[in-house]
Short mmCIF file of C-alpha atoms in Angstrom, two decimals:
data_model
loop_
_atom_site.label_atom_id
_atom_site.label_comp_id
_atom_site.label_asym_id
_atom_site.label_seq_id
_atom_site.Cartn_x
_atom_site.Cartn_y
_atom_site.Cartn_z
CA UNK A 21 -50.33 80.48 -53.14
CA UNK A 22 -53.46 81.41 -54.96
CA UNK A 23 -54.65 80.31 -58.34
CA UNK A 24 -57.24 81.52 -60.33
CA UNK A 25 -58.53 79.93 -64.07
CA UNK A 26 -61.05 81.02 -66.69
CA UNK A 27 -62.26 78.66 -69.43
CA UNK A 28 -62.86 79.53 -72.42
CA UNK A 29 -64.90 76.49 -75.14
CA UNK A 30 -65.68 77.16 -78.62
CA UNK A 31 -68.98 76.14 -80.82
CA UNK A 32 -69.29 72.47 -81.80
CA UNK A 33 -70.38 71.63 -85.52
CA UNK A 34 -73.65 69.94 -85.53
CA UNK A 35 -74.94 67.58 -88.47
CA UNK A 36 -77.50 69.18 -90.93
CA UNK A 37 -80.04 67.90 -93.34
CA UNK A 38 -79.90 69.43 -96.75
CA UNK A 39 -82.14 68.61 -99.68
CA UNK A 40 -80.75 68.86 -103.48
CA UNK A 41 -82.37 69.01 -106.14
CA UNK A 42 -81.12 66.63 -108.61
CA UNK A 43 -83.92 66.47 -111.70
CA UNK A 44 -87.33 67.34 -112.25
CA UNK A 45 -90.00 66.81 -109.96
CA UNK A 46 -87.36 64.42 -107.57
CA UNK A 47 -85.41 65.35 -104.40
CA UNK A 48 -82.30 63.24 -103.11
CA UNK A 49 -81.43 63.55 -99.78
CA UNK A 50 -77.98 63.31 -98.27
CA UNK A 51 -76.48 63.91 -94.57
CA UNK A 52 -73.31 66.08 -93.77
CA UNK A 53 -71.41 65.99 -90.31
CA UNK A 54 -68.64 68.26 -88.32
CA UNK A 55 -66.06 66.73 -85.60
CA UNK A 56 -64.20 69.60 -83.28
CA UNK A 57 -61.87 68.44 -80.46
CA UNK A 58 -61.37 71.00 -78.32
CA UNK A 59 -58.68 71.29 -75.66
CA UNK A 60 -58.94 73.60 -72.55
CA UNK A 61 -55.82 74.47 -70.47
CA UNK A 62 -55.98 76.63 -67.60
CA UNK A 63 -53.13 78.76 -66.51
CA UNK A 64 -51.16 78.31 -63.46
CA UNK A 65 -49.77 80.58 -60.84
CA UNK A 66 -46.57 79.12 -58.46
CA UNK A 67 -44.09 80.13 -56.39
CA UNK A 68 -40.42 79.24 -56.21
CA UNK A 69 -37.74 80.11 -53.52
CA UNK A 70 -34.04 80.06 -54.15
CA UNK A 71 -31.44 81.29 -51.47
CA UNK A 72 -29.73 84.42 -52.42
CA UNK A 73 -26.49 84.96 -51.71
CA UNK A 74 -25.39 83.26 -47.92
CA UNK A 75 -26.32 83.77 -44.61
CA UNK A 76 -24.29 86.41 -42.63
CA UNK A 77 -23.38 86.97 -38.84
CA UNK A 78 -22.57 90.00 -37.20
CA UNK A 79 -21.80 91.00 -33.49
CA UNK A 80 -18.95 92.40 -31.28
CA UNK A 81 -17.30 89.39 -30.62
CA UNK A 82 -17.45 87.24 -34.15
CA UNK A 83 -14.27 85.90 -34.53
CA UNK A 84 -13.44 85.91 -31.26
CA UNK A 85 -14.09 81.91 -30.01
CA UNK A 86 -12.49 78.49 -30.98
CA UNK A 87 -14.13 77.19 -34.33
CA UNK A 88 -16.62 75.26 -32.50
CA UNK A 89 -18.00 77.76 -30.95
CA UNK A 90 -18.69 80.08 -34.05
CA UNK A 91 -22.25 80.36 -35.07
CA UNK A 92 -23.12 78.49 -38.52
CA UNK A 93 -25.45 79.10 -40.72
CA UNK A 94 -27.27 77.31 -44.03
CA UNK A 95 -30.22 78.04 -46.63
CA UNK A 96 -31.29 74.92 -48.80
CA UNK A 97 -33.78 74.78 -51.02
CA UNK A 98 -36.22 72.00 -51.69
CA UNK A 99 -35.93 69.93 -55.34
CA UNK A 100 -37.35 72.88 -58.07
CA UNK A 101 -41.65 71.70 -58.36
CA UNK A 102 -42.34 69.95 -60.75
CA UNK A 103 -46.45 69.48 -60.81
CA UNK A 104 -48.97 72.09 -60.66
CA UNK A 105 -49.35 72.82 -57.39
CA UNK A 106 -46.62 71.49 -55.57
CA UNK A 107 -44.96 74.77 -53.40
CA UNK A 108 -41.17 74.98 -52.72
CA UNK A 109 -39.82 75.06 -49.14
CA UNK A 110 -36.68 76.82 -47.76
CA UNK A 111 -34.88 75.38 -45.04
CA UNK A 112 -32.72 77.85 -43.03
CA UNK A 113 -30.83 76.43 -39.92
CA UNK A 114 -28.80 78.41 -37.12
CA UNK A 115 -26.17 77.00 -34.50
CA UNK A 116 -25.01 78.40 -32.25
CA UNK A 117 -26.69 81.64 -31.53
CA UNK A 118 -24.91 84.41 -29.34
CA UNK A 119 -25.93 86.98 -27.73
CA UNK A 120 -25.27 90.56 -29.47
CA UNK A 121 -25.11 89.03 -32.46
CA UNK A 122 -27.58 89.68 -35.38
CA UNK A 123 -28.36 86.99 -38.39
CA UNK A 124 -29.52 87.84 -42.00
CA UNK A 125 -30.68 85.24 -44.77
CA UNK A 126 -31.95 86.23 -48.25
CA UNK A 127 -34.11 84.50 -50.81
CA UNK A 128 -35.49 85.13 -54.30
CA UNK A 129 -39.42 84.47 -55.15
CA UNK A 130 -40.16 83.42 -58.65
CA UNK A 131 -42.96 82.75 -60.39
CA UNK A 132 -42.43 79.55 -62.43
CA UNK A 133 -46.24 79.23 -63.33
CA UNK A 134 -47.34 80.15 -66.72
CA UNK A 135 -49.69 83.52 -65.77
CA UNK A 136 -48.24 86.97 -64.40
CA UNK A 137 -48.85 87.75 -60.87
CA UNK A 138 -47.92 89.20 -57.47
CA UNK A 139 -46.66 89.05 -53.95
CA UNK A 140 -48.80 90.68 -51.62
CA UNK A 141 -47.97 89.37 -48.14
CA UNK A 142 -45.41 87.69 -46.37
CA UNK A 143 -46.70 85.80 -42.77
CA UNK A 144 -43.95 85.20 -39.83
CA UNK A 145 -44.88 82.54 -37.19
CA UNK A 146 -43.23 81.52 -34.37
CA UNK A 147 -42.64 78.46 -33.60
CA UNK A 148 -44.50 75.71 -31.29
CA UNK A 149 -41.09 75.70 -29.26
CA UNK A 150 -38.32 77.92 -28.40
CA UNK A 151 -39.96 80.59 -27.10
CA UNK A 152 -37.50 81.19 -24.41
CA UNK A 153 -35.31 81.76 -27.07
CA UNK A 154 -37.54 84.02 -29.62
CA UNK A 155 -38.49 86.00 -26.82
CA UNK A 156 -34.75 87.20 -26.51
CA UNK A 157 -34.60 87.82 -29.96
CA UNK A 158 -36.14 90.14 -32.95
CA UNK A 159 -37.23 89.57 -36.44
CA UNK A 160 -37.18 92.00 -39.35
CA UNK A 161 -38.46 91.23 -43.03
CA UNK A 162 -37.06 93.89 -45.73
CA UNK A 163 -37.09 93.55 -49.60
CA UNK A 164 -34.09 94.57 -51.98
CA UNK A 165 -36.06 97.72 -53.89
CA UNK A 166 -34.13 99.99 -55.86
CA UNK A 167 -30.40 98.77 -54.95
CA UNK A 168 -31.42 99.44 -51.24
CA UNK A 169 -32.48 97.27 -48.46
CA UNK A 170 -36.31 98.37 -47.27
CA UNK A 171 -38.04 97.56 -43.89
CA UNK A 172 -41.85 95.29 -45.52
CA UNK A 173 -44.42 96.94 -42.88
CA UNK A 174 -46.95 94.75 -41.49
CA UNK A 175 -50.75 95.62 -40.67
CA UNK A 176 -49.89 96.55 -37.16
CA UNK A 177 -47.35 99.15 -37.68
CA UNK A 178 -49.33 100.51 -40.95
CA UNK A 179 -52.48 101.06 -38.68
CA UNK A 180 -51.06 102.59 -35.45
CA UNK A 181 -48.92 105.64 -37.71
CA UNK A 182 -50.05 105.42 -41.46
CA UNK A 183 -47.07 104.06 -42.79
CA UNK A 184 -43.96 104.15 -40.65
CA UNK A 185 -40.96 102.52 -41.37
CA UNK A 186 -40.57 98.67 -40.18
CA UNK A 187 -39.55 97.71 -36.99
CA UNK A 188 -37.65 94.63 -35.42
CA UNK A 189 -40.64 93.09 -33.90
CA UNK A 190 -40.13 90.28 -30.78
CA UNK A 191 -39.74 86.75 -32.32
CA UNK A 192 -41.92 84.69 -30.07
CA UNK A 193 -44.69 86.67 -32.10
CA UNK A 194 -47.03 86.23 -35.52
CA UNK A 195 -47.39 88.91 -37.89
CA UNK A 196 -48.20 89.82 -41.34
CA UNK A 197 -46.02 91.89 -43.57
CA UNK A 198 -48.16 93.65 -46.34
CA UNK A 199 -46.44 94.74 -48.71
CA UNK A 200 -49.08 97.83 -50.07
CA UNK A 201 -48.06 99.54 -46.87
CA UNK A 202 -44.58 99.76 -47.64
CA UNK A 203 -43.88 100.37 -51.41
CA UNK A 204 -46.32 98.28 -53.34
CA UNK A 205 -46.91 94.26 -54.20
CA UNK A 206 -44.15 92.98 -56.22
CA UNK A 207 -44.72 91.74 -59.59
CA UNK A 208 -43.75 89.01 -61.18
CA UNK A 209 -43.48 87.07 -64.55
CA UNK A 210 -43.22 83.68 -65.37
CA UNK A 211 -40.08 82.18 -65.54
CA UNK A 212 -38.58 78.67 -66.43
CA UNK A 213 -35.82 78.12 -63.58
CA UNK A 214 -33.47 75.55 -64.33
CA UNK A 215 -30.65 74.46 -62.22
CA UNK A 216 -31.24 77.86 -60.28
CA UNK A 217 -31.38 80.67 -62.84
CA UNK A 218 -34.61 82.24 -64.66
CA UNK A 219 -34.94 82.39 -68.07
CA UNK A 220 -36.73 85.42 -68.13
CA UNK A 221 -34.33 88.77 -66.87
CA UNK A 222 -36.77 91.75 -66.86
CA UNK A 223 -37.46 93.91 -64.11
CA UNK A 224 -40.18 91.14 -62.65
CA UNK A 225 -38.38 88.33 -63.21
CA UNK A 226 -38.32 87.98 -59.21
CA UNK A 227 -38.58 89.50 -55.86
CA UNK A 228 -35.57 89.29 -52.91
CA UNK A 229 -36.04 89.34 -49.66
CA UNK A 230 -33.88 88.96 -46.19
CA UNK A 231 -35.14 88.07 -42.62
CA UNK A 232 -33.25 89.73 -40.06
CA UNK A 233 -32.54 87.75 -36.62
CA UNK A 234 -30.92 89.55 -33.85
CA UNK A 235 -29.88 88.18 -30.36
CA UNK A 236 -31.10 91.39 -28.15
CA UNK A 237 -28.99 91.27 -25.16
CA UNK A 238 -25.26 90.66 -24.87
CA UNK A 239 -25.87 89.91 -21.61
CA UNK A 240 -28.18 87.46 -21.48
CA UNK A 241 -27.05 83.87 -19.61
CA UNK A 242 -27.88 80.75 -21.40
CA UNK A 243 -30.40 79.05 -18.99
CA UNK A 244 -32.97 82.08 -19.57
CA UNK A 245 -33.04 80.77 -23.29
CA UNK A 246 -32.19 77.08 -22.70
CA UNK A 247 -36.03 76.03 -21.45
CA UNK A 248 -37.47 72.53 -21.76
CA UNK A 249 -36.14 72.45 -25.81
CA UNK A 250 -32.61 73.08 -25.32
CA UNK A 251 -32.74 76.37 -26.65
CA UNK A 252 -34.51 75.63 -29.89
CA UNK A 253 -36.57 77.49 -32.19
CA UNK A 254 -38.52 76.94 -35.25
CA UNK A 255 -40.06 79.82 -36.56
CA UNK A 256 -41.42 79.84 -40.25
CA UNK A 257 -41.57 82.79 -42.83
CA UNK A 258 -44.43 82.05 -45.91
CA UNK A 259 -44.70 83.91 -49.15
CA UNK A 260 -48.54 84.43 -50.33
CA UNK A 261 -49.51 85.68 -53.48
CA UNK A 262 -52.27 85.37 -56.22
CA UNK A 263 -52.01 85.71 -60.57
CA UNK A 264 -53.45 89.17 -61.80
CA UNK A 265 -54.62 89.44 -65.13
#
C-alpha cells in the first residue's frame, strides 16, 4: 500500500499599527490583533480484504474417500483496521491436498481510506518451505470483470507475446500480476466497511479476485511432495496499490 498527501495552510492574520486621528493637531494610537487556528488533515489511502464467497474443490475423485480424508478448506480475515496504516491480512488454509484436484479462493479489495485510488499489481511468492509440494502444483490469479472470470497477466507473459491470456504458472515460483496488461487497474472508492459490507455500492466500490491452486498430476505418490516439511506450503498473494487524484 502506497500513500500519498498534499498540504494545503492558509494566511495567518498579523497585528497592525493604525493611527487615528482623534482632534486637532493630536494622534492616539491603538493596537489591533488576528488569531487563526488552522487544522491540516491529510488523506489516506488503505486496503481491506474480505473473503468472497467459500473456497471450492474440484477433481475426479471428490467425494469419493471417508470424511477424513476429504480436502478442507478456510478464508479468515484479520479484525477490520482500525488506524491509519494498519493493512488487513487474509489467512487461507488447505488440508489435505490430492492429486488431480484443483482449489479456488476469492476475496474482495476495498478501499476503506478516505481518497480514491487503484490496484495496480498483485505479487505471488512462494513460500520458504514446501517446495516439493508447489513444484507439483500451479497457481492462477483472475479478477471477476464483467460477470466473467479473467486470467490477471503478469510482466512475464505480457513481454514474451504482447498480451496473451494468463497462464497457470508453477507454484514454487514469484511473479507479478499487472493488471494494465490484462484489462486495466481497478478503481476504487472509499468505503466505510462495517461488520463486512461497504457503504458505498457503485461500480468501484471494490475489486474480486480468486487464486487458482491445482494439484498437476493424479499420479503423483506422496513422498515426492512429503520432503523435510511434511508436505507443507506457505505461499503468500499481496495486493499493491497507490491513491490517484
Amino acid at each position: 500500500m502506497i500513500s500519498r498527501f498534499s498540504l494545503a495552510a492558509g494566511a495567518l492574520g498579523v497585528g497592525a499599527l493604525t493611527l487615528a486621528l482623534v482632534g486637532p493637531g493630536s494622534f492616539a494610537s491603538f493596537t489591533s490583533s488576528v488569531t487563526a487556528n488552522n487544522s491540516i488533515t491529510s488523506g489516506t489511502f488503505q486496503l481491506e480484504a474480505l473473503p468472497s464467497g467459500s473456497p471450492t474443490v474440484s477433481g475426479p475423485l471428490i467425494g469419493d474417500a471417508i470424511n477424513g480424508g476429504q480436502p478442507s478448506q478456510s478464508l479468515t480475515p484479520s479484525p477490520e483496521p482500525s488506524v491509519v496504516g494498519q493493512g488487513n491480512t487474509l489467512s487461507y488454509s488447505l488440508a489435505n491436498a490430492n492429486p488431480g484436484d484443483a482449489y479456488t479462493y476469492a476475496f474482495s479489495v476495498y478501499d476503506v481510506g478516505t481518497l480514491q485510488g487503484q490496484v495496480n499489481t498483485i505479487t505471488y511468492n512462494a513460500g520458504s518451505t514446501g517446495t516439493a509440494l508447489e513444484g507439483q502444483m500451479t497457481v492462477e490469479v483472475q479478477e471477476y470483470v464483467g460477470g466473467t472470470w479473467t486470467d490477471v497477466h503478469t510482466v512475464s507473459e505480457a513481454n514474451s507475446c504482447g498480451g496473451c491470456s494468463g497462464s497457470p504458472l508453477p507454484a514454487n515460483g514469484s511473479y507479478t500480476y499487472m493488471l494494465n496488461y490484462s484489462f486495466g487497474p481497478s478503481f476504487l472508492q472509499p468505503n466505510t466497511i462495517t461488520g463486512g459490507g461497504a457503504s458505498y455500492t457503485g461500480e468501484e466500490a471494490s475489486a474480486t479476485y480468486r487464486v487458482v491452486f491445482s494439484f498437476l498430476d493424479p499420479s503423483t505418490s506422496q513422498n515426492s511432495v512429503e520432503g523435510s516439511n511434511g508436505g507443507t506450503a506457505t505461499p503468500t498473494i499481496t495486493v499493491n496499490g497507490t491513491n490517484t487524484p
